[in-house]
Amino acid sequence: MEKEPTKTDPATVTLAPYHPDTPVFRYTHARYLDRMGVIDQKVGELVAQLSEDGLLEDTFIFYFGDHGGVLPRAKVTLRERTPCSTGGPGAGEMATSRGCRSGIAR
């Protein structure tokens, strides 16, 4: 695998106990975190534009991630750590969670 530089240092990532602690996995997870940073920036730009246009207080925003692509246990269940953000009229500040849960009964 050819490595592109990452903003996140692979040596500093926190891995789940079920993830392999290998250089390749650390690099893959660091790239995933970098990509999440890009979408965070894009959502921030959208929120800023809505605010500037006077539309933020009348807008509901929902963003859900896709469970982390090729990571172990990825896309298996909504009970896993799924990045999501929600906000809207009367909801106050954007609420962000890395542990959104499914509304599906077990």
PDB file of C-alpha atoms in Angstrom:
ATOM      1  CA  MET A   1       0.000   0.000   0.000  1.00  0.00           C
ATOM      2  CA  GLU A   2       1.363   3.386  -0.977  1.00  0.00           C
ATOM      3  CA  LYS A   3       0.963   5.820   1.894  1.00  0.00           C
ATOM      4  CA  GLU A   4      -0.269   9.359   1.536  1.00  0.00           C
ATOM      5  CA  PRO A   5       0.697  11.574   4.461  1.00  0.00           C
ATOM      6  CA  THR A   6      -1.986  11.904   7.143  1.00  0.00           C
ATOM      7  CA  LYS A   7      -2.807  14.894   9.331  1.00  0.00           C
ATOM      8  CA  THR A   8      -3.538  12.484  12.180  1.00  0.00           C
ATOM      9  CA  ASP A   9      -0.429  10.764  13.503  1.00  0.00           C
ATOM     10  CA  PRO A  10      -1.107   7.001  13.282  1.00  0.00           C
ATOM     11  CA  ALA A  11       0.922   6.479  16.472  1.00  0.00           C
ATOM     12  CA  THR A  12      -1.571   8.583  18.451  1.00  0.00           C
ATOM     13  CA  VAL A  13      -4.874   7.020  17.334  1.00  0.00           C
ATOM     14  CA  THR A  14      -6.953   5.208  19.943  1.00  0.00           C
ATOM     15  CA  LEU A  15      -7.998   1.796  18.691  1.00  0.00           C
ATOM     16  CA  ALA A  16     -10.940  -0.291  19.841  1.00  0.00           C
ATOM     17  CA  PRO A  17      -9.866  -3.485  21.618  1.00  0.00           C
ATOM     18  CA  TYR A  18     -11.130  -5.587  18.696  1.00  0.00           C
ATOM     19  CA  HIS A  19      -9.025  -3.706  16.126  1.00  0.00           C
ATOM     20  CA  PRO A  20      -5.585  -5.076  15.257  1.00  0.00           C
ATOM     21  CA  ASP A  21      -2.765  -2.872  16.500  1.00  0.00           C
ATOM     22  CA  THR A  22      -0.614  -2.936  13.373  1.00  0.00           C
ATOM     23  CA  PRO A  23       1.087  -0.124  11.430  1.00  0.00           C
ATOM     24  CA  VAL A  24      -1.253  -0.687   8.459  1.00  0.00           C
ATOM     25  CA  PHE A  25      -4.378  -0.535  10.610  1.00  0.00           C
ATOM     26  CA  ARG A  26      -3.159   2.537  12.494  1.00  0.00           C
ATOM     27  CA  TYR A  27      -2.518   4.254   9.150  1.00  0.00           C
ATOM     28  CA  THR A  28      -5.967   3.230   7.854  1.00  0.00           C
ATOM     29  CA  HIS A  29      -7.664   4.529  10.994  1.00  0.00           C
ATOM     30  CA  ALA A  30      -5.688   7.798  10.826  1.00  0.00           C
ATOM     31  CA  ARG A  31      -6.900   8.290   7.220  1.00  0.00           C
ATOM     32  CA  TYR A  32     -10.479   7.608   8.355  1.00  0.00           C
ATOM     33  CA  LEU A  33     -10.143  10.272  11.074  1.00  0.00           C
ATOM     34  CA  ASP A  34      -8.706  12.700   8.507  1.00  0.00           C
ATOM     35  CA  ARG A  35     -11.710  12.113   6.240  1.00  0.00           C
ATOM     36  CA  MET A  36     -14.085  12.723   9.159  1.00  0.00           C
ATOM     37  CA  GLY A  37     -12.272  16.025   9.700  1.00  0.00           C
ATOM     38  CA  VAL A  38     -12.985  16.997   6.086  1.00  0.00           C
ATOM     39  CA  ILE A  39     -16.733  16.341   6.428  1.00  0.00           C
ATOM     40  CA  ASP A  40     -16.764  18.196   9.770  1.00  0.00           C
ATOM     41  CA  GLN A  41     -15.271  21.204   7.981  1.00  0.00           C
ATOM     42  CA  LYS A  42     -17.837  20.960   5.149  1.00  0.00           C
ATOM     43  CA  VAL A  43     -20.763  20.772   7.592  1.00  0.00           C
ATOM     44  CA  GLY A  44     -19.297  23.761   9.456  1.00  0.00           C
ATOM     45  CA  GLU A  45     -19.153  25.729   6.198  1.00  0.00           C
ATOM     46  CA  LEU A  46     -22.789  24.832   5.472  1.00  0.00           C
ATOM     47  CA  VAL A  47     -23.900  25.919   8.954  1.00  0.00           C
ATOM     48  CA  ALA A  48     -21.971  29.188   8.598  1.00  0.00           C
ATOM     49  CA  GLN A  49     -23.586  29.879   5.202  1.00  0.00           C
ATOM     50  CA  LEU A  50     -27.070  29.106   6.522  1.00  0.00           C
ATOM     51  CA  SER A  51     -26.424  31.455   9.444  1.00  0.00           C
ATOM     52  CA  GLU A  52     -25.117  34.196   7.156  1.00  0.00           C
ATOM     53  CA  ASP A  53     -28.220  33.823   4.955  1.00  0.00           C
ATOM     54  CA  GLY A  54     -30.535  33.998   7.994  1.00  0.00           C
ATOM     55  CA  LEU A  55     -31.803  30.456   7.377  1.00  0.00           C
ATOM     56  CA  LEU A  56     -30.139  28.492  10.164  1.00  0.00           C
ATOM     57  CA  GLU A  57     -32.957  28.926  12.694  1.00  0.00           C
ATOM     58  CA  ASP A  58     -35.449  27.474  10.165  1.00  0.00           C
ATOM     59  CA  THR A  59     -33.307  24.520   9.048  1.00  0.00           C
ATOM     60  CA  PHE A  60     -33.021  20.968  10.325  1.00  0.00           C
ATOM     61  CA  ILE A  61     -29.680  19.299   9.613  1.00  0.00           C
ATOM     62  CA  PHE A  62     -29.042  15.576   9.867  1.00  0.00           C
ATOM     63  CA  TYR A  63     -25.717  13.986   8.986  1.00  0.00           C
ATOM     64  CA  PHE A  64     -24.959  10.291   9.408  1.00  0.00           C
ATOM     65  CA  GLY A  65     -21.669   8.558   8.634  1.00  0.00           C
ATOM     66  CA  ASP A  66     -21.324   5.185   6.987  1.00  0.00           C
ATOM     67  CA  HIS A  67     -19.770   3.223   9.876  1.00  0.00           C
ATOM     68  CA  GLY A  68     -16.131   3.574   8.823  1.00  0.00           C
ATOM     69  CA  GLY A  69     -15.736   1.851   5.483  1.00  0.00           C
ATOM     70  CA  VAL A  70     -13.310  -1.058   5.613  1.00  0.00           C
ATOM     71  CA  LEU A  71     -12.726  -1.054   9.371  1.00  0.00           C
ATOM     72  CA  PRO A  72     -13.430  -4.286  11.285  1.00  0.00           C
ATOM     73  CA  ARG A  73     -17.091  -4.457  12.401  1.00  0.00           C
ATOM     74  CA  ALA A  74     -17.847  -1.643   9.945  1.00  0.00           C
ATOM     75  CA  LYS A  75     -21.316  -1.504   8.424  1.00  0.00           C
ATOM     76  CA  VAL A  76     -22.434  -4.479  10.510  1.00  0.00           C
ATOM     77  CA  THR A  77     -24.923  -2.802  12.833  1.00  0.00           C
ATOM     78  CA  LEU A  78     -26.205   0.637  13.764  1.00  0.00           C
ATOM     79  CA  ARG A  79     -25.203  -0.170  17.333  1.00  0.00           C
ATOM     80  CA  GLU A  80     -21.566   0.399  16.392  1.00  0.00           C
ATOM     81  CA  ARG A  81     -20.003   3.847  16.603  1.00  0.00           C
ATOM     82  CA  THR A  82     -21.745   5.764  13.835  1.00  0.00           C
ATOM     83  CA  PRO A  83     -20.801   9.418  13.460  1.00  0.00           C
ATOM     84  CA  CYS A  84     -23.825  11.676  13.265  1.00  0.00           C
ATOM     85  CA  SER A  85     -24.875  15.260  13.927  1.00  0.00           C
ATOM     86  CA  THR A  86     -28.334  16.738  14.288  1.00  0.00           C
ATOM     87  CA  GLY A  87     -29.665  20.229  14.783  1.00  0.00           C
ATOM     88  CA  GLY A  88     -32.705  22.333  14.056  1.00  0.00           C
ATOM     89  CA  PRO A  89     -35.169  24.940  15.280  1.00  0.00           C
ATOM     90  CA  GLY A  90     -35.436  24.766  19.061  1.00  0.00           C
ATOM     91  CA  ALA A  91     -32.647  22.207  19.277  1.00  0.00           C
ATOM     92  CA  GLY A  92     -29.991  24.712  20.362  1.00  0.00           C
ATOM     93  CA  GLU A  93     -26.415  24.013  19.323  1.00  0.00           C
ATOM     94  CA  MET A  94     -25.591  21.208  16.916  1.00  0.00           C
ATOM     95  CA  ALA A  95     -25.514  17.952  18.872  1.00  0.00           C
ATOM     96  CA  THR A  96     -22.747  15.607  17.792  1.00  0.00           C
ATOM     97  CA  SER A  97     -22.239  11.992  18.743  1.00  0.00           C
ATOM     98  CA  ARG A  98     -19.813   9.290  17.716  1.00  0.00           C
ATOM     99  CA  GLY A  99     -22.151   6.731  19.230  1.00  0.00           C
ATOM    100  CA  CYS A 100     -25.545   7.218  17.604  1.00  0.00           C
ATOM    101  CA  ARG A 101     -27.803   4.289  18.197  1.00  0.00           C
ATOM    102  CA  SER A 102     -30.348   2.576  16.027  1.00  0.00           C
ATOM    103  CA  GLY A 103     -34.027   2.922  16.763  1.00  0.00           C
ATOM    104  CA  ILE A 104     -34.427  -0.691  15.658  1.00  0.00           C
ATOM    105  CA  ALA A 105     -35.498  -3.030  18.459  1.00  0.00           C
ATOM    106  CA  ARG A 106     -33.036  -5.759  19.345  1.00  0.00           C
TER     107      ARG A 106
END
